[in-house]
CSV table of C-alpha atoms and ligand atoms in Angstrom, one decimal:
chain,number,residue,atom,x,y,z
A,1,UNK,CA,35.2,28.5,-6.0
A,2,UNK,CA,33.1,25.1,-6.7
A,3,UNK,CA,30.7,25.5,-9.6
A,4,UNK,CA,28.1,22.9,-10.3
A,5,UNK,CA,26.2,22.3,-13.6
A,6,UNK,CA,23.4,20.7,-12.3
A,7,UNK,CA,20.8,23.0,-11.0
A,8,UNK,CA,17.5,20.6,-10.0
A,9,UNK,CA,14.1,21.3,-8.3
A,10,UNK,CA,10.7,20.1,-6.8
A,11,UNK,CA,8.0,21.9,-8.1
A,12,UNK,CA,4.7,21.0,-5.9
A,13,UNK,CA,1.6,22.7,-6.5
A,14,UNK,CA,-0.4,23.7,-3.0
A,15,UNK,CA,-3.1,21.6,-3.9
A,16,UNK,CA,-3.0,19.6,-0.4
A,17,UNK,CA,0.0,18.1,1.7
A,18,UNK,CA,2.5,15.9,0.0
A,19,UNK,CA,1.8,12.1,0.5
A,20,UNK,CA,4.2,9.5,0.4
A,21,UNK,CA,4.0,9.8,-3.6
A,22,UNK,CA,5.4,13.0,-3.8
A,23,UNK,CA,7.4,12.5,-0.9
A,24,UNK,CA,9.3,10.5,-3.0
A,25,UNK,CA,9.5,12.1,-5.9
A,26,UNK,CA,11.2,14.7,-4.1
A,27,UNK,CA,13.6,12.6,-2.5
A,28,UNK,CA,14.3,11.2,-5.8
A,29,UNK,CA,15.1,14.6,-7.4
A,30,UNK,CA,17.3,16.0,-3.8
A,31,UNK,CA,19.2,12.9,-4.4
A,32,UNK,CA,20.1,13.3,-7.9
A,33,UNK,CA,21.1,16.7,-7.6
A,34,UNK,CA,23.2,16.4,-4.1
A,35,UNK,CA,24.8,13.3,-5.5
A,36,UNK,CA,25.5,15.5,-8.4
A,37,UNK,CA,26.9,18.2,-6.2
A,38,UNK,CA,23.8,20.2,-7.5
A,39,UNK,CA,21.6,23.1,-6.0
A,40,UNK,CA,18.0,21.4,-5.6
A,41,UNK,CA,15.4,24.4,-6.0
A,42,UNK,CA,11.7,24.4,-4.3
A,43,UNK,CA,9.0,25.9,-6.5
A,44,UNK,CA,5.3,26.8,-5.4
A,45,UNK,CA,2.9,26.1,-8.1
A,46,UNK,CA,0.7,28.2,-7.2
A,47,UNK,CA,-1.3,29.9,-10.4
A,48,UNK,CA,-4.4,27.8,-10.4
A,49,UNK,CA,-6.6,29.8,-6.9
A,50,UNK,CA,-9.7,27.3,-7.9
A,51,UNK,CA,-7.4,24.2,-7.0
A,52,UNK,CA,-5.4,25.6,-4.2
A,53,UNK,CA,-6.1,24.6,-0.2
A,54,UNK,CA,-5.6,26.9,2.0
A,55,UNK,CA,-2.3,26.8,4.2
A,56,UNK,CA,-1.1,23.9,2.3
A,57,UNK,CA,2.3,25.4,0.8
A,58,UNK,CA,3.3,26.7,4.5
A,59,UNK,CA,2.0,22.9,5.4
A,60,UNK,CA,4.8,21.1,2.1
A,61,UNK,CA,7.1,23.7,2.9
A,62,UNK,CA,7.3,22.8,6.6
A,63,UNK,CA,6.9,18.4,5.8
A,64,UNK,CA,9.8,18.7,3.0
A,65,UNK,CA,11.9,20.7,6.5
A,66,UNK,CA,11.0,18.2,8.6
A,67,UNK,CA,12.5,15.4,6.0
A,68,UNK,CA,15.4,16.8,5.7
A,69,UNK,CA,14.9,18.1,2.5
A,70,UNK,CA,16.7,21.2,2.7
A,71,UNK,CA,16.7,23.0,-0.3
A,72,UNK,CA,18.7,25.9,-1.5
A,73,UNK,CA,18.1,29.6,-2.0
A,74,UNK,CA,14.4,31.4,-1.6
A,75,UNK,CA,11.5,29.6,-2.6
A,76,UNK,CA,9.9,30.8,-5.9
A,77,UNK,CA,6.4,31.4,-5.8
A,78,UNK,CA,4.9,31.4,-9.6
A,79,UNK,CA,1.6,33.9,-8.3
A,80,UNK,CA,4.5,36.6,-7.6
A,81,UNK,CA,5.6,35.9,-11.6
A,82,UNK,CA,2.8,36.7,-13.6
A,83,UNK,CA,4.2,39.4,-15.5
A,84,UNK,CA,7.4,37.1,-16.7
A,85,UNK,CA,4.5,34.8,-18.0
A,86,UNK,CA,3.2,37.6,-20.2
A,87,UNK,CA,6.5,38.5,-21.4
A,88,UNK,CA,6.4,35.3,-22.9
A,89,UNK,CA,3.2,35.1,-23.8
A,90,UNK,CA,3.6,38.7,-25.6
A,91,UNK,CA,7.1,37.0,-27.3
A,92,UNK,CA,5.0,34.1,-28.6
A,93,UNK,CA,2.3,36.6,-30.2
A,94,UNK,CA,5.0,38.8,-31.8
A,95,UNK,CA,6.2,35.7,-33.2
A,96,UNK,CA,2.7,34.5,-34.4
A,97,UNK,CA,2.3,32.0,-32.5
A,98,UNK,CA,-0.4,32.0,-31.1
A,99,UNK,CA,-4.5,32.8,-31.4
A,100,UNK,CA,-7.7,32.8,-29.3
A,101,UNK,CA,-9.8,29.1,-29.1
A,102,UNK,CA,-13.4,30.0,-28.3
A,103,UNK,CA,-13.9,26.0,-28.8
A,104,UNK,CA,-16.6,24.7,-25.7
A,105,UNK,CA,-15.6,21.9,-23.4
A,106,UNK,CA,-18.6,19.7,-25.3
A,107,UNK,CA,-16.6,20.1,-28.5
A,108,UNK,CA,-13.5,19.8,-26.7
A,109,UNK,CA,-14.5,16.6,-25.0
A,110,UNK,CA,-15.7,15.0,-28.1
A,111,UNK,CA,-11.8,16.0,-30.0
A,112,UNK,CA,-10.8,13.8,-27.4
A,113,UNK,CA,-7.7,15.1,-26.5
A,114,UNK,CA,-6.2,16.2,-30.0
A,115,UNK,CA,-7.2,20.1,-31.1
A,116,UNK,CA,-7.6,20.0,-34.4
A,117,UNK,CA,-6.4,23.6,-35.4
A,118,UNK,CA,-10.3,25.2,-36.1
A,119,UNK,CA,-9.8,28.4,-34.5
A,120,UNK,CA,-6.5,28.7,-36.5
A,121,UNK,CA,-9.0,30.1,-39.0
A,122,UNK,CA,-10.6,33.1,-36.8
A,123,UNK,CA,-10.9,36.3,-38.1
A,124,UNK,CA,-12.9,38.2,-35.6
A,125,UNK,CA,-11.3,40.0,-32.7
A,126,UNK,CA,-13.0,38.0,-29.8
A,127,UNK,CA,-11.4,38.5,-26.5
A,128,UNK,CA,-13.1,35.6,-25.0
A,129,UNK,CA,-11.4,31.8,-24.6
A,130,UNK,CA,-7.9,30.7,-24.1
A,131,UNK,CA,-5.2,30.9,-26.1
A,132,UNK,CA,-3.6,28.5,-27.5
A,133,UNK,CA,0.0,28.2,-29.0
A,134,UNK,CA,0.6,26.7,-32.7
A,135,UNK,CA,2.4,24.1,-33.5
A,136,UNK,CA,4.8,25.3,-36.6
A,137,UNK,CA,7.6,24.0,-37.8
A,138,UNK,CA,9.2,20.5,-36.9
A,139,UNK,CA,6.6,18.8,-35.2
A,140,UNK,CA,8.6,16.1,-33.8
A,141,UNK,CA,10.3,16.3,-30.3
A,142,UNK,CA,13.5,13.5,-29.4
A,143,UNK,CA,14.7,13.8,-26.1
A,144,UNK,CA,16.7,11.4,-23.9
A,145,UNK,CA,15.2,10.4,-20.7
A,146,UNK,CA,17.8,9.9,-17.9
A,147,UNK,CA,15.9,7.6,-16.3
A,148,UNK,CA,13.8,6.2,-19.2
A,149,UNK,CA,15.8,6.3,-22.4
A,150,UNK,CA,15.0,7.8,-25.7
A,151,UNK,CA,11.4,9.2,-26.3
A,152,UNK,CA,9.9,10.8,-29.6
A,153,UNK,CA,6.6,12.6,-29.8
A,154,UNK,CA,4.7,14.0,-32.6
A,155,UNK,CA,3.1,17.0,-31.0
A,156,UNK,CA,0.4,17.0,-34.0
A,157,UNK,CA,-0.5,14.1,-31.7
A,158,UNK,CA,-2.4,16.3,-29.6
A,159,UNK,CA,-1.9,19.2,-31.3
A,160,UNK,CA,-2.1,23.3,-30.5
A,161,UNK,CA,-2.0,23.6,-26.7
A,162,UNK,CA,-3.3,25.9,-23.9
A,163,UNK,CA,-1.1,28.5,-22.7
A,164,UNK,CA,-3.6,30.9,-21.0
A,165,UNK,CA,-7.0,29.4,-20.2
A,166,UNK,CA,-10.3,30.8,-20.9
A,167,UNK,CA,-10.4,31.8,-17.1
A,168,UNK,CA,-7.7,33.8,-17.4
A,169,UNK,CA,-5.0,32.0,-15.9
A,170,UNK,CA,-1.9,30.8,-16.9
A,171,UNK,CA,-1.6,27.5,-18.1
A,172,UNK,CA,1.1,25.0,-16.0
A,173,UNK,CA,2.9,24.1,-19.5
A,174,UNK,CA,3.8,27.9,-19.6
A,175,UNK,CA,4.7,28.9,-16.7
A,176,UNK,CA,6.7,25.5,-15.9
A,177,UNK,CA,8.9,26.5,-18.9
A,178,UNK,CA,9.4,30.1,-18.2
A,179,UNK,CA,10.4,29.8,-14.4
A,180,UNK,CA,12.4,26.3,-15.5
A,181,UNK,CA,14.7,28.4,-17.6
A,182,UNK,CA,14.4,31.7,-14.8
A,183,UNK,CA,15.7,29.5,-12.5
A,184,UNK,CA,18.3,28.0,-14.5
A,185,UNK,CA,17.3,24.1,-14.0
A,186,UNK,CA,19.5,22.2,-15.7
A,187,UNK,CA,17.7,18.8,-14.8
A,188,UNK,CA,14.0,17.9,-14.0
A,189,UNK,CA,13.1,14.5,-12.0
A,190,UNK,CA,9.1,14.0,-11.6
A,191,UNK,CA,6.7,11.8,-11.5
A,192,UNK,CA,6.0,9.7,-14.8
A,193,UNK,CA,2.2,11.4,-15.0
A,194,UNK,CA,4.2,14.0,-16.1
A,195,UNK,CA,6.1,12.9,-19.4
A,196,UNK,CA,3.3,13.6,-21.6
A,197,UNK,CA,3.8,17.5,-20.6
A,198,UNK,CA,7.4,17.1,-21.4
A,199,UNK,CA,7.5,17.6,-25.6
A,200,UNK,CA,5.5,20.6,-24.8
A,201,UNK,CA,7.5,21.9,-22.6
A,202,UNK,CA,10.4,21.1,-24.7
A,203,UNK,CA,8.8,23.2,-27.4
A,204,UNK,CA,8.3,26.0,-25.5
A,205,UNK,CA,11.5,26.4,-24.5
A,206,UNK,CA,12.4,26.1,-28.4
A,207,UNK,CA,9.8,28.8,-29.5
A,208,UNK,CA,10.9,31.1,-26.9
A,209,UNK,CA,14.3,30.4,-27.1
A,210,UNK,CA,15.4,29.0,-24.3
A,211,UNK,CA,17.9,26.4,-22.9
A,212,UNK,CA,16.0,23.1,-22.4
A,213,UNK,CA,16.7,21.0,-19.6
A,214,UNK,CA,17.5,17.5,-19.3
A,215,UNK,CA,14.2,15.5,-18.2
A,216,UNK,CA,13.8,12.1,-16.1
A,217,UNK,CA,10.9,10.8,-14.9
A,218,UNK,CA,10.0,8.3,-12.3
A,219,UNK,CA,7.2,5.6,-12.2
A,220,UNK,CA,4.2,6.8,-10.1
A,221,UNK,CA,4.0,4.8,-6.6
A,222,UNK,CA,0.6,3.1,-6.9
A,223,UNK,CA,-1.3,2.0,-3.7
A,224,UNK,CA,-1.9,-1.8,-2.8
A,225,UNK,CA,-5.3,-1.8,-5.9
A,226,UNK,CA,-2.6,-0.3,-8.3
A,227,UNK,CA,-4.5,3.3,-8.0
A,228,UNK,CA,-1.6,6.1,-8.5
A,229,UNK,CA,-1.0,7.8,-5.0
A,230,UNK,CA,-2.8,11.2,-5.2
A,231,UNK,CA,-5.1,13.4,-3.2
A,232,UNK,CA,-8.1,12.3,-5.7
A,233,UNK,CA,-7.6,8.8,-3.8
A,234,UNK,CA,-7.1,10.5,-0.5
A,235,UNK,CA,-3.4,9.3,-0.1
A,236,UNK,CA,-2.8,10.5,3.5
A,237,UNK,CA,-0.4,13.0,4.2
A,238,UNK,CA,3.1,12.3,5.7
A,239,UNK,CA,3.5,13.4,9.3
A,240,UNK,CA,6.5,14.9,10.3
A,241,UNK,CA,6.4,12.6,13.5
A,242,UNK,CA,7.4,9.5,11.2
A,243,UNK,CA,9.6,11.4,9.3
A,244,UNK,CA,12.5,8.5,9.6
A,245,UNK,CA,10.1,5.7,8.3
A,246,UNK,CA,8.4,8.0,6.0
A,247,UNK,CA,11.7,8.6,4.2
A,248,UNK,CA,12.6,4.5,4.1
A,249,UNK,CA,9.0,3.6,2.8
A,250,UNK,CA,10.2,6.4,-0.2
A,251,UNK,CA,13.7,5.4,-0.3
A,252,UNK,CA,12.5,1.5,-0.8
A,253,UNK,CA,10.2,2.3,-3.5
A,254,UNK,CA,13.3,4.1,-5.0
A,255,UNK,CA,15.3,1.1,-5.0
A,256,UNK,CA,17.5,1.8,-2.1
A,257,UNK,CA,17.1,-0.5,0.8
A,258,UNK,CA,18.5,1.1,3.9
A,259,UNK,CA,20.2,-1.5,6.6
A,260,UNK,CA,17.9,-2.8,9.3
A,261,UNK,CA,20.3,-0.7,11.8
A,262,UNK,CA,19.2,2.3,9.9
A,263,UNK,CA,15.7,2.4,10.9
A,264,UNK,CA,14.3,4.6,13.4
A,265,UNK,CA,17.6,7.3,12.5
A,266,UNK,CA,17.2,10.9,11.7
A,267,UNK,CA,16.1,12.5,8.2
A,268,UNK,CA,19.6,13.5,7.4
A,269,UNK,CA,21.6,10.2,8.4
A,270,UNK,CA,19.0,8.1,5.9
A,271,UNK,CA,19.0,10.8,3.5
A,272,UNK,CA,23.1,10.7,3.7
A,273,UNK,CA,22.8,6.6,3.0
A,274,UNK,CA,20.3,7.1,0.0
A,275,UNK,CA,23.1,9.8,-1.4
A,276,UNK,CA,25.8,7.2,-1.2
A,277,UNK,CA,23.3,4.4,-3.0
A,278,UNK,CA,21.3,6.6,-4.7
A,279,UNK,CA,22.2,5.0,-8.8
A,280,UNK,CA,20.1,6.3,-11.6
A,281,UNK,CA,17.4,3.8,-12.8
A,282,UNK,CA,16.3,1.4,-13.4
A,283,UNK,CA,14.0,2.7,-10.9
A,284,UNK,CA,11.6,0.3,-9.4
A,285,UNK,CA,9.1,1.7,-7.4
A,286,UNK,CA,7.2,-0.7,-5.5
A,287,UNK,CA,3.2,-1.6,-4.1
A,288,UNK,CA,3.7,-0.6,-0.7
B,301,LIG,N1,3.4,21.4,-10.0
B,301,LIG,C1,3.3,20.1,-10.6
B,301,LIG,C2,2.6,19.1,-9.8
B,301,LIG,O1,2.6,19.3,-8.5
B,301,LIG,C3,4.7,19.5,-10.9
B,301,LIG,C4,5.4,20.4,-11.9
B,301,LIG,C5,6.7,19.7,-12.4
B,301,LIG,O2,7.4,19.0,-11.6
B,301,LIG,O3,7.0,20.0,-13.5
B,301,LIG,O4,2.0,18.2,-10.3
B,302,ZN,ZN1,-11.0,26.4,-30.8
């Protein structure tokens, strides 16, 4: 029987349809893993209601189809796993890990971005505000990027983080970890506004245990004013329709140039190209 080793996923959160941004980040990460003989996983985010739209994980589910980008097994939906969030949450307590932060967003805003440990100190049983996880130990996370290199972080850099907000839900840097490990991902391709998630992440999986994965990221495709692509800046969506030149435009910011006699074929012939160019980094993703 084959085995593979390599176990990768996209992990988009049903925050709108995917653009042509996040259409190539998960071309970037099907790539990697099929060219690795890999399984490539598809993950809903969806634990954060407030940000959700509507319809739109039916409407990524059905574009990332119509790409070609056939993915393997059932589709894990993280609002059907809160109770393996609070098995780790409840492994982090027992551990001592973490405490309440009743801290307001004017004092949080004026931190700027680094918690500086106060409600460390609290001795009251509040019940209110999120919880936050401590940094103990070696502060100091090494990893190498397999796209970007070597990277080192002081987590005292931004110090204790958010695991459960004070509304209750669960943070992303949580359950990302928890359902990474679940699902047995063995490597992570994403978008570059995503490293500075990454040493937390990394700790997590230390704290609770678990086998890390290996982590690459990829520049963020910027539009023509060098704005990152993103629903904030109303990146349209991509239409199945132009699925073939959707998948150049992401497979020329990748790098990979398909041949003029490509153009105009079927998701799978240009995504069969990309896996025989596909070469890791350096990655250049261009201004469209
Ligand atoms: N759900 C996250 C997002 O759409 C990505 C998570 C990840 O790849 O780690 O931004
Ligand atoms: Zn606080």
């Amino acid at each position: 029987m084959a085995t593979t080793t390599y176990v990768g996923r996209f992990a988009p959160s049903p925050t709108g349809p995917l653009h042509l941004g996040s259409l190539a980040t998960a071309v970037a990460s099907f790539l990697d893993a099929r060219a690795r003989q890999g399984h490539w996983l598809v993950r809903i985010e969806d634990i954060d209601p407030p940000r959700e739209v509507p319809g739109a994980a039916d409407t990524i589910v059905g574009q990332l189809d119509a790409h070609g980008l056939h993915w393997d097994g059932p589709i894990l939906h993280q609002s059907q796993r809160l109770f393996h969030y609070e098995t780790a949450l409840a492994k982090l307590a027992a551990a001592g890990l973490l405490y309440r932060c009743t801290c307001n967003r004017q004092r949080l805003r004026e931190l700027g971005g680094c918690y500086d440990g106060r409600c460390r100190q609290r001795t009251d049983t509040a019940q209110a505000g999120a919880l936050r996880v401590r940094i103990d130990g070696d502060p100091h996370i090494s990893y190498r990027d397999f796209l970007r290199g070597p990277e080192h972080t002081d987590l005292r850099t931004s110090g204790d983080f958010v695991v459960r907000r004070r509304d209750g839900l669960i943070a992303y840097q949580l359950a990302v970890a928890v359902d990474d490990a679940a699902q047995g991902i063995t490597h992570v391709l994403r978008g570059a506004d995503l490293a500075d998630s990454t040493p937390r992440q990394i700790f997590l999986f230390r704290q609770l245990g678990l086998a890390t994965p290996e982590y690459g990221h990829i520049p963020v495709i910027c539009d023509a004013q060098g704005r990152k692509l993103s629903k904030q800046n109303h990146a349209p969506r991509v239409q199945p329709a132009a699925a073939s030149a959707n998948l150049c435009r992401a497979l020329v910011w990748l790098g990979l140039t398909p041949p003029r006699e490509l153009e105009g074929s079927d998701p799978e012939s240009l995504l069969r190209w990309g896996l025989e160019h596909w070469h890791r980094g350096p990655l250049k993703a261009e201004t469209p």
